[in-house]
mmCIF file of C-alpha atoms in Angstrom:
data_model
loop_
_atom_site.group_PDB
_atom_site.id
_atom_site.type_symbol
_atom_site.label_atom_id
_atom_site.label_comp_id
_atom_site.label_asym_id
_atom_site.label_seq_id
_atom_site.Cartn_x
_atom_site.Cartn_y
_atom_site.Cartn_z
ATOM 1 C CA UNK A 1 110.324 68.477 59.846
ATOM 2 C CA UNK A 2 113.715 66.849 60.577
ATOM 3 C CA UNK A 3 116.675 68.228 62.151
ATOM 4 C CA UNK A 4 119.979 67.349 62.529
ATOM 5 C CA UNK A 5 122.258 67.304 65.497
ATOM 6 C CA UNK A 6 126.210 66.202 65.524
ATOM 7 C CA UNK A 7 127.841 65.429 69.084
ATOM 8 C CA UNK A 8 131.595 64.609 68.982
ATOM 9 C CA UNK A 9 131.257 63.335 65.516
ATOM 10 C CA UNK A 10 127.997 61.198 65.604
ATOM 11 C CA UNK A 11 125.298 62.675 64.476
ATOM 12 C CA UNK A 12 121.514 62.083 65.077
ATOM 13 C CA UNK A 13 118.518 62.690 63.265
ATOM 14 C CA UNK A 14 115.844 64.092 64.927
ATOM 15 C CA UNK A 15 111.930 64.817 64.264
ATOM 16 C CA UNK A 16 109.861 67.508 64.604
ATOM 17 C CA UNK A 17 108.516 65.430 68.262
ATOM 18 C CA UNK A 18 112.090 65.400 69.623
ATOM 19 C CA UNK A 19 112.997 61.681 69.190
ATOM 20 C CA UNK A 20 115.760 60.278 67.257
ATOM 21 C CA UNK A 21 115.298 57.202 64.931
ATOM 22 C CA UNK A 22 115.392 54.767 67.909
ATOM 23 C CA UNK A 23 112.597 56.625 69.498
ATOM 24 C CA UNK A 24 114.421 57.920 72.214
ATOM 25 C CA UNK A 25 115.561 61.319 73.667
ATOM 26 C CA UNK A 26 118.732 62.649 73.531
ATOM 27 C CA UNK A 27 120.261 65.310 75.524
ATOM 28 C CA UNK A 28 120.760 68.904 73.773
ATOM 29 C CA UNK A 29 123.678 72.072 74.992
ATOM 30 C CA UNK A 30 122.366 75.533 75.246
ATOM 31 C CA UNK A 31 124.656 78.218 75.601
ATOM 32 C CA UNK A 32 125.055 79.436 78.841
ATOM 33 C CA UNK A 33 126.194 83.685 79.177
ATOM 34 C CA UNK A 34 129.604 82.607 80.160
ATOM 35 C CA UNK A 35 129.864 80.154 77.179
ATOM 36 C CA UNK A 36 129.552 77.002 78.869
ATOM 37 C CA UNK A 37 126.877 74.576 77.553
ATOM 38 C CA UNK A 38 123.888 73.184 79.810
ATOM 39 C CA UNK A 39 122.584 70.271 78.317
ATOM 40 C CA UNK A 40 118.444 68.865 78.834
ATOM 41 C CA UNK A 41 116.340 66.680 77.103
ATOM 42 C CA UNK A 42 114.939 67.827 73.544
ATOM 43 C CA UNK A 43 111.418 67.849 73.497
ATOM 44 C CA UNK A 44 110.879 68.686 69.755
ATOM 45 C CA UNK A 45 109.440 71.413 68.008
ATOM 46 C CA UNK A 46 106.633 74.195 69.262
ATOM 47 C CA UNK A 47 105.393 77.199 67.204
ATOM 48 C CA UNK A 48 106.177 81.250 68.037
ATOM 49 C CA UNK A 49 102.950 82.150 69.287
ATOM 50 C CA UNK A 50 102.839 79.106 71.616
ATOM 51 C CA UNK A 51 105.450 80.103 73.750
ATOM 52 C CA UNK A 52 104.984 83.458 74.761
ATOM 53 C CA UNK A 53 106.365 83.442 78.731
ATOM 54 C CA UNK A 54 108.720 80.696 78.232
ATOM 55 C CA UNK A 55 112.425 80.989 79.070
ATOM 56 C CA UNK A 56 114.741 81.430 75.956
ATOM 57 C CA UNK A 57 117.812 79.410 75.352
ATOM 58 C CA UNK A 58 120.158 79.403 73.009
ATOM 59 C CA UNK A 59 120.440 75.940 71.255
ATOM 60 C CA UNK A 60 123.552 75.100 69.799
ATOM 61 C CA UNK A 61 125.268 72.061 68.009
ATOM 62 C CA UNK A 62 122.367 71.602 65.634
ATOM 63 C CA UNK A 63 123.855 71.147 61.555
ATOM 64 C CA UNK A 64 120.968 70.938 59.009
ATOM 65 C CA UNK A 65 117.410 71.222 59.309
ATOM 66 C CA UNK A 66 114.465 69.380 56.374
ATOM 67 C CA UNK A 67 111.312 70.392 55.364
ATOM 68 C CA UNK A 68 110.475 66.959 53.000
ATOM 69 C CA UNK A 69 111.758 63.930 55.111
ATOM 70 C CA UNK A 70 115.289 64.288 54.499
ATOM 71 C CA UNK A 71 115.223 64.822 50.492
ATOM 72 C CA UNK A 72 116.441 68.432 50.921
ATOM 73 C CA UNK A 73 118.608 70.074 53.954
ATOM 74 C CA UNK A 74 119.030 73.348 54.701
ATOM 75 C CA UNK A 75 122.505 73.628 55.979
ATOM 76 C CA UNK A 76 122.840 75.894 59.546
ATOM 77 C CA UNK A 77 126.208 77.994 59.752
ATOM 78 C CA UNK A 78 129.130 76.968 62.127
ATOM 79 C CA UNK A 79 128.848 80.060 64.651
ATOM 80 C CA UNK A 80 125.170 79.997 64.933
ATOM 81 C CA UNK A 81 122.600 79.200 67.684
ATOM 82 C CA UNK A 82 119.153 78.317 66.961
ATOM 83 C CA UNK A 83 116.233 80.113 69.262
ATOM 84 C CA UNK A 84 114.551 77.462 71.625
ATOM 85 C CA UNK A 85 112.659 77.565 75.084
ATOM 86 C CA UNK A 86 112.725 75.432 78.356
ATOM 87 C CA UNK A 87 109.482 73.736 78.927
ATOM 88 C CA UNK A 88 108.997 72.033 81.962
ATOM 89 C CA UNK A 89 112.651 70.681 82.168
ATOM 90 C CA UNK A 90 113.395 70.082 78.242
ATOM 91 C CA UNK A 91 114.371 72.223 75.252
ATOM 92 C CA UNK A 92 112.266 72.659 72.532
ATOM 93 C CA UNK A 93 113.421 74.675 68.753
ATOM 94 C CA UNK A 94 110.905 77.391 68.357
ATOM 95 C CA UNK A 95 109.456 77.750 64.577
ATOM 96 C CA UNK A 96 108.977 81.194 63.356
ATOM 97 C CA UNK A 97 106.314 80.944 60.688
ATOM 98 C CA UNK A 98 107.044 77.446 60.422
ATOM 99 C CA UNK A 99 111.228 77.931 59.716
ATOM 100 C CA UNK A 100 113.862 77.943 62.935
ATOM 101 C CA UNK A 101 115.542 81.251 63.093
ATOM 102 C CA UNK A 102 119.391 81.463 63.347
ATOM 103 C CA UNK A 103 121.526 83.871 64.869
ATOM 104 C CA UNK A 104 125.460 84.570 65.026
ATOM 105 C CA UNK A 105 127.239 84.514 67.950
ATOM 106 C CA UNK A 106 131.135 84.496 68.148
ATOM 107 C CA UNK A 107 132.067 81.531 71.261
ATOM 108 C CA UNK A 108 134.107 82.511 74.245
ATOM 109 C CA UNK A 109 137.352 81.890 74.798
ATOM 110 C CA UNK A 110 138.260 80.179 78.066
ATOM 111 C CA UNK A 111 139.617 82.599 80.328
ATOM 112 C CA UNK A 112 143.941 82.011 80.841
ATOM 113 C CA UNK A 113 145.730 82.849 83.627
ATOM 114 C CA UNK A 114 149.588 82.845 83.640
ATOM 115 C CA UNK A 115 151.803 81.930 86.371
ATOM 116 C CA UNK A 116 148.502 82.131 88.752
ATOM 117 C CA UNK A 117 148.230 85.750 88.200
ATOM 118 C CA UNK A 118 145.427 87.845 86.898
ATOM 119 C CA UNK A 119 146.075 91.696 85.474
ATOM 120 C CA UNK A 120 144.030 94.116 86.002
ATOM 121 C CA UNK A 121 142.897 96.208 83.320
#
């Protein structure tokens, strides 16, 4: 399986072991609860049942995922988050029957204060 993942306009392709087409690993966001991103090392791909007691993350930033090499890509909504887990230090996607399951999430604003103030409400 081969994902993709786009970074300020370059984009890398990724396999289902977590290396690009260099052979090296690259560093992945997940979505923090206050929308800000914390980004780790991508360790690839592990299946549902494997990661039972695992912390969840939230990986985001990921485009189009491929079953056959690359001849076919399923294309991931803008607005989405793919489920992964933190494993000893590194993010990996978690495959539910085999297929990475997305989920909506609407990003967070950055919190403005005028003139120094904040209102109460």
């Amino acid at each position: 399986m081969l994902i993709r993942y786009v970074k300020s306009h370059v984009g890398h392709l990724l396999d289902s072991d977590g290396l690009d087409i260099y052979g090296k690993r690259i560093d992945v966001p997940a979505l923090l609860r206050d929308g800000e991103h914390r980004h780790s090392k991508f360790g690839g791909m592990i299946n549902a049942f494997e990661c039972g007691s695992f912390q969840r993350v939230k990986l985001v930033g990921f485009t189009e995922y491929s079953f056959d090499d690359g001849k076919n890509w399923i294309k991931i909504p803008e607005s989405h988050y793919l489920i992964g887990i933190r494993k000893r230090g590194e993010f990996y996607l978690v495959l539910f029957n085999g297929k990475p399951r997305t989920i909506a999430y609407t990003p967070k604003e950055p919190e403005r204060f005028y003139n120094n103030v904040r209102y109460l409400t």
